Coordinates of C-alpha atoms in Angstrom, one line a residue:
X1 CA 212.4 234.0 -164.2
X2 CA 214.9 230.8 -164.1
X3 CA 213.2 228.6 -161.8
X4 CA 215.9 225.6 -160.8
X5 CA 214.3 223.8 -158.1
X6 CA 211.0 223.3 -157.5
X7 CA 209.0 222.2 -154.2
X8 CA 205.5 220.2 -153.7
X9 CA 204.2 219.5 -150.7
X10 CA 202.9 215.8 -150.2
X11 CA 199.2 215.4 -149.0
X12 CA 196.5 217.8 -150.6
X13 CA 199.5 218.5 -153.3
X14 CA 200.7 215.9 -154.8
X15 CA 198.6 212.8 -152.9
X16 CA 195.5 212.6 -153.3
X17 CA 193.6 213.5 -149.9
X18 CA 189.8 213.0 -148.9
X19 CA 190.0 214.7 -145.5
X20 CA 192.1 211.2 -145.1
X21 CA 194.9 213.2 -143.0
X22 CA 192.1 214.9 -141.0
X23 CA 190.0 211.7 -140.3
X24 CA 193.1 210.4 -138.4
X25 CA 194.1 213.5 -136.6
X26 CA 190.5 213.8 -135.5
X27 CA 190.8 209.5 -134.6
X28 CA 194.4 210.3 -132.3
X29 CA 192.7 213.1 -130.7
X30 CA 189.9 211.3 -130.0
X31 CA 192.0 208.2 -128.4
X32 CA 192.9 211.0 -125.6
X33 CA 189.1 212.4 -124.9
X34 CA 189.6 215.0 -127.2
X35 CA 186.5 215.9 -129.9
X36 CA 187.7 218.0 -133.3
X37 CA 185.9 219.1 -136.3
X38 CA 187.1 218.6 -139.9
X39 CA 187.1 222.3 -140.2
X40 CA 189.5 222.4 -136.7
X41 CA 191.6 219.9 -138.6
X42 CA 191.7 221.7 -141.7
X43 CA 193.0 224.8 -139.9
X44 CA 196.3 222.9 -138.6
X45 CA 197.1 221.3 -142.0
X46 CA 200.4 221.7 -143.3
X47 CA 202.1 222.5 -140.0
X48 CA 204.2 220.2 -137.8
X49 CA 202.2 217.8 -136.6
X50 CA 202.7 217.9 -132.9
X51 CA 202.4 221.6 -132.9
X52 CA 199.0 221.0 -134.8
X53 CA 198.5 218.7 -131.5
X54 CA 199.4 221.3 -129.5
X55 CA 197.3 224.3 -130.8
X56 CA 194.0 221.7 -131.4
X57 CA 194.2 220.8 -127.5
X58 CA 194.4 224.9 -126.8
X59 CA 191.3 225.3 -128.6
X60 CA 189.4 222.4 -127.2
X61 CA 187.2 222.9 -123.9
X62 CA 187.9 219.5 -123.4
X63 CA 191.2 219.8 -124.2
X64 CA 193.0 219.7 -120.3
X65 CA 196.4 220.1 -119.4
X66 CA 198.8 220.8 -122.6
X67 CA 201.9 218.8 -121.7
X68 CA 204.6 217.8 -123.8
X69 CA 204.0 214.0 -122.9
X70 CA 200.5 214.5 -124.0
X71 CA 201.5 215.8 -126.9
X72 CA 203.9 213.3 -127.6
X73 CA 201.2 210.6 -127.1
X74 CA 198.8 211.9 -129.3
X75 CA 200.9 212.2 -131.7
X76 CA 203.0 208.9 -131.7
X77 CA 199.1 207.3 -132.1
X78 CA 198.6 209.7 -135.2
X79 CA 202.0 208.8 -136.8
X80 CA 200.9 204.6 -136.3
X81 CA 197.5 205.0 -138.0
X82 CA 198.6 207.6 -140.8
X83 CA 201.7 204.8 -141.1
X84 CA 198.8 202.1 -141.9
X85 CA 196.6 204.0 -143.6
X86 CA 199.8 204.6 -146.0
X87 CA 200.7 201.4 -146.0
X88 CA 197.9 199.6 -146.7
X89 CA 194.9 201.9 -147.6
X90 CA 193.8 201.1 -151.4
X91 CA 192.8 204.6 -151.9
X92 CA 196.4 205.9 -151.7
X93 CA 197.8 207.1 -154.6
X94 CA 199.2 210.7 -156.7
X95 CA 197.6 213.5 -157.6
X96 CA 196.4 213.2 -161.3
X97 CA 199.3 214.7 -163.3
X98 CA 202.3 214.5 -160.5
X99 CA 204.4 211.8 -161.9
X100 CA 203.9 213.9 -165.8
X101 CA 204.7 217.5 -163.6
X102 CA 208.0 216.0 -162.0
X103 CA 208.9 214.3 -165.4
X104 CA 208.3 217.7 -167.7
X105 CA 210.0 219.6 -164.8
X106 CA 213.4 217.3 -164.7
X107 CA 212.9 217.4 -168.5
X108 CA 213.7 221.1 -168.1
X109 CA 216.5 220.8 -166.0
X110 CA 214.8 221.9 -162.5
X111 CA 215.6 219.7 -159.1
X112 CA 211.8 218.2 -158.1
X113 CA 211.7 217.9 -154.3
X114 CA 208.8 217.5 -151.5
X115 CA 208.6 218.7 -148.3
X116 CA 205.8 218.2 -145.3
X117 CA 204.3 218.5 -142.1
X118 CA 204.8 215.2 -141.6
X119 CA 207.9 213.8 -139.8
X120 CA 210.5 211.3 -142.0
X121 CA 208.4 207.9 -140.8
X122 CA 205.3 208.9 -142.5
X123 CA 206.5 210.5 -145.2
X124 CA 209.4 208.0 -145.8
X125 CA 205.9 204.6 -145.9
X126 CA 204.1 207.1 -148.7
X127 CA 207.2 207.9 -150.9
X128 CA 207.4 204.0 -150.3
X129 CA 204.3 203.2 -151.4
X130 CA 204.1 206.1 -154.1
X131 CA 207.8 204.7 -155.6
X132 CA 209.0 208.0 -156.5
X133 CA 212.2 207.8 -155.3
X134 CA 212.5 204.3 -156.8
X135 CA 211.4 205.1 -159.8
X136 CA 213.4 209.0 -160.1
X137 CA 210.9 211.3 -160.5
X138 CA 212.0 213.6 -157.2
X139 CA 215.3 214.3 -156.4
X140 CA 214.9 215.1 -152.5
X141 CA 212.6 215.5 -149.7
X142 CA 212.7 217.3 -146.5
X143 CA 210.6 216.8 -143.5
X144 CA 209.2 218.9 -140.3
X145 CA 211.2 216.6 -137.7
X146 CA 214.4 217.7 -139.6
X147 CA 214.6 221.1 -139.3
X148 CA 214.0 223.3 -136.3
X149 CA 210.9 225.0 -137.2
X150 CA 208.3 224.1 -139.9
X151 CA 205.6 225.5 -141.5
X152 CA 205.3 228.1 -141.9
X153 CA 208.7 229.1 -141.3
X154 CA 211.0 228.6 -144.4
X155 CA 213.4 226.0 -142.8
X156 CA 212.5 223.0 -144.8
X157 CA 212.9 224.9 -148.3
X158 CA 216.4 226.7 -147.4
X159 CA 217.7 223.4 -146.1
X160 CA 216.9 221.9 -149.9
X161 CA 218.2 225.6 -151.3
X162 CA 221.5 224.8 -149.2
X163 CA 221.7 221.2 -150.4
X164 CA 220.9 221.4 -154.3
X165 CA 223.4 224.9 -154.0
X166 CA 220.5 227.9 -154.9
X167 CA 221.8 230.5 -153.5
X168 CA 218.5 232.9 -153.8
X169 CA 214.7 232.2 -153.0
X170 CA 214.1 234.0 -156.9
X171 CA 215.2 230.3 -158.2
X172 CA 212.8 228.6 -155.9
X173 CA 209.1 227.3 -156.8
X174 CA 207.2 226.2 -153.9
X175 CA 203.3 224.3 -154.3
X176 CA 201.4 223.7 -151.8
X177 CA 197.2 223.4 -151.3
X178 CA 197.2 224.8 -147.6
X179 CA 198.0 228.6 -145.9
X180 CA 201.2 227.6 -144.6
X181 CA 202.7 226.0 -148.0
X182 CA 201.9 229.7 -149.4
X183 CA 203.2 231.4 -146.2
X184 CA 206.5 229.2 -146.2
X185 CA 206.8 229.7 -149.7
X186 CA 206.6 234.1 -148.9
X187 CA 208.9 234.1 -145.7
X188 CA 211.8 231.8 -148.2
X189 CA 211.4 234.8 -150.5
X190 CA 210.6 231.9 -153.5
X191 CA 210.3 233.2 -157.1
X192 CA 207.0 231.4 -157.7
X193 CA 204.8 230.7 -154.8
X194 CA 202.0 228.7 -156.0
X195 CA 198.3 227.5 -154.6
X196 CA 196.3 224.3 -155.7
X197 CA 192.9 223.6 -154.9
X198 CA 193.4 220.1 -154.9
X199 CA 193.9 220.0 -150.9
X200 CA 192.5 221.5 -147.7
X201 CA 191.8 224.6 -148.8
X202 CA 189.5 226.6 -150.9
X203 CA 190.6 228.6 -154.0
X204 CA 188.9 231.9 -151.7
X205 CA 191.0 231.0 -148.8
X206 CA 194.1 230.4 -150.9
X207 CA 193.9 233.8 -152.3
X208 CA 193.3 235.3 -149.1
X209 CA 197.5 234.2 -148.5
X210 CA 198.2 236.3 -151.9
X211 CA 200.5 232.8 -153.8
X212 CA 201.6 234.1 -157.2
X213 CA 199.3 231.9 -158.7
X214 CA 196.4 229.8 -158.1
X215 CA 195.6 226.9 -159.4
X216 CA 193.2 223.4 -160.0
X217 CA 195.4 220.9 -162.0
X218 CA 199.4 220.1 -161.2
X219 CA 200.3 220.0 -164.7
X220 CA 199.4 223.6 -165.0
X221 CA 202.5 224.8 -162.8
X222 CA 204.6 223.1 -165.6
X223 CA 202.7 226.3 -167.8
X224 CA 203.7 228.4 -165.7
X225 CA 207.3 228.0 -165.4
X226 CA 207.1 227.8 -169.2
X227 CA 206.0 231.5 -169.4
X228 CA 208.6 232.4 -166.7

């Protein structure tokens, strides 16, 4: 299998992430008389954020009307604190092994990209902070807010097919540490759909999604490209 393009997601993936993504959802919801768990959190990770918004005040017996000026509310608070914590949180930083993944991947010829839940504001402070971009170890990025649907719908990874000119999913590697990265990955019809328990969910709970392969470092994908 010739794998030419290759896709991480960002938080869980390739970022480190100590519930720090839930913490804040939980903090926005909060703001608007809304109580979530950690575990209700964890559910929504990796989708659009404002339908994570959405399906959290559905499930909330607190949760009141579900308008899309609540919504939009909620969510412009979550995009200002995740913005900070990005920004200036000192705990922000890779994944161990992400910046030697993307450089032994370009070394073997393959476009490294990332794609989110987040929308472009977010992501666009961490790859700031993270100096990928700057310092050329991805090639591209795609986020929720520029494609019509999200996760798990495989919008964001045929709009980076389209742009780097792969014209079939077999070509495509997709990572990700949630349900939705490994359900995206599936409906894109990638050649190597790949789970890392580095994130939100358990190794049990990624298997559940049936990826390709599981795994607990980054650096291990690089292995298994290798054995095509």
């Amino acid at each position: 299998m010739e794998i030419q393009l290759a896709i991480f997601d960002l938080a869980g993936t390739s970022v480190k992430d100590n519930y720090d993504v839930h913490r804040v959802l939980q903090s926005a919801m909060r703001k608007h008389g809304i109580e979530i768990s950690i575990e209700q959190a964890n559910q929504v990770m990796g989708i659009p954020k404002p339908i994570a918004i959405r399906d959290l005040i559905l499930q909330s017996d607190q949760g009141g009307p579900v308008t899309d000026s609540r919504i939009e509310n909620i969510h412009k608070d979550f995009v200002a604190q995740m913005i900070d914590f990005y920004r200036h949180d000192p705990s922000v930083s890779e994944i161990e092994g992400a910046t030697a993944t993307f450089e032994s991947l370009r070394s073997m010829g393959i476009a490294v990209c990332v794609n989110t839940g987040f929308d472009r504001l977010i992501a666009g402070v961490l790859l700031e902070r993270l100096g990928w971009i700057r310092n050329g170890l991805i090639d591209d990025s795609v986020t929720s807010d520029e494609v019509e649907r999200g996760r798990p719908y495989p919008d964001m990874i045929l709009k980076l097919m389209a742009k780097w000119k792969i014209r079939l999913g077999r070509f495509v590697m997709k990572v990700g540490d949630t349900a939705s990265d490994i359900r995206e990955g599936r409906a894109a019809g990638c050649g190597l759909v790949v789970g890392v328990t580095t994130g939100a969910f358990s190794r049990e709970a990624l298997l559940n999604e049936r990826p390709d392969y599981t795994v607990d470092h980054l650096m291990q994908v690089v292995e298994l490209v290798e054995k095509g």
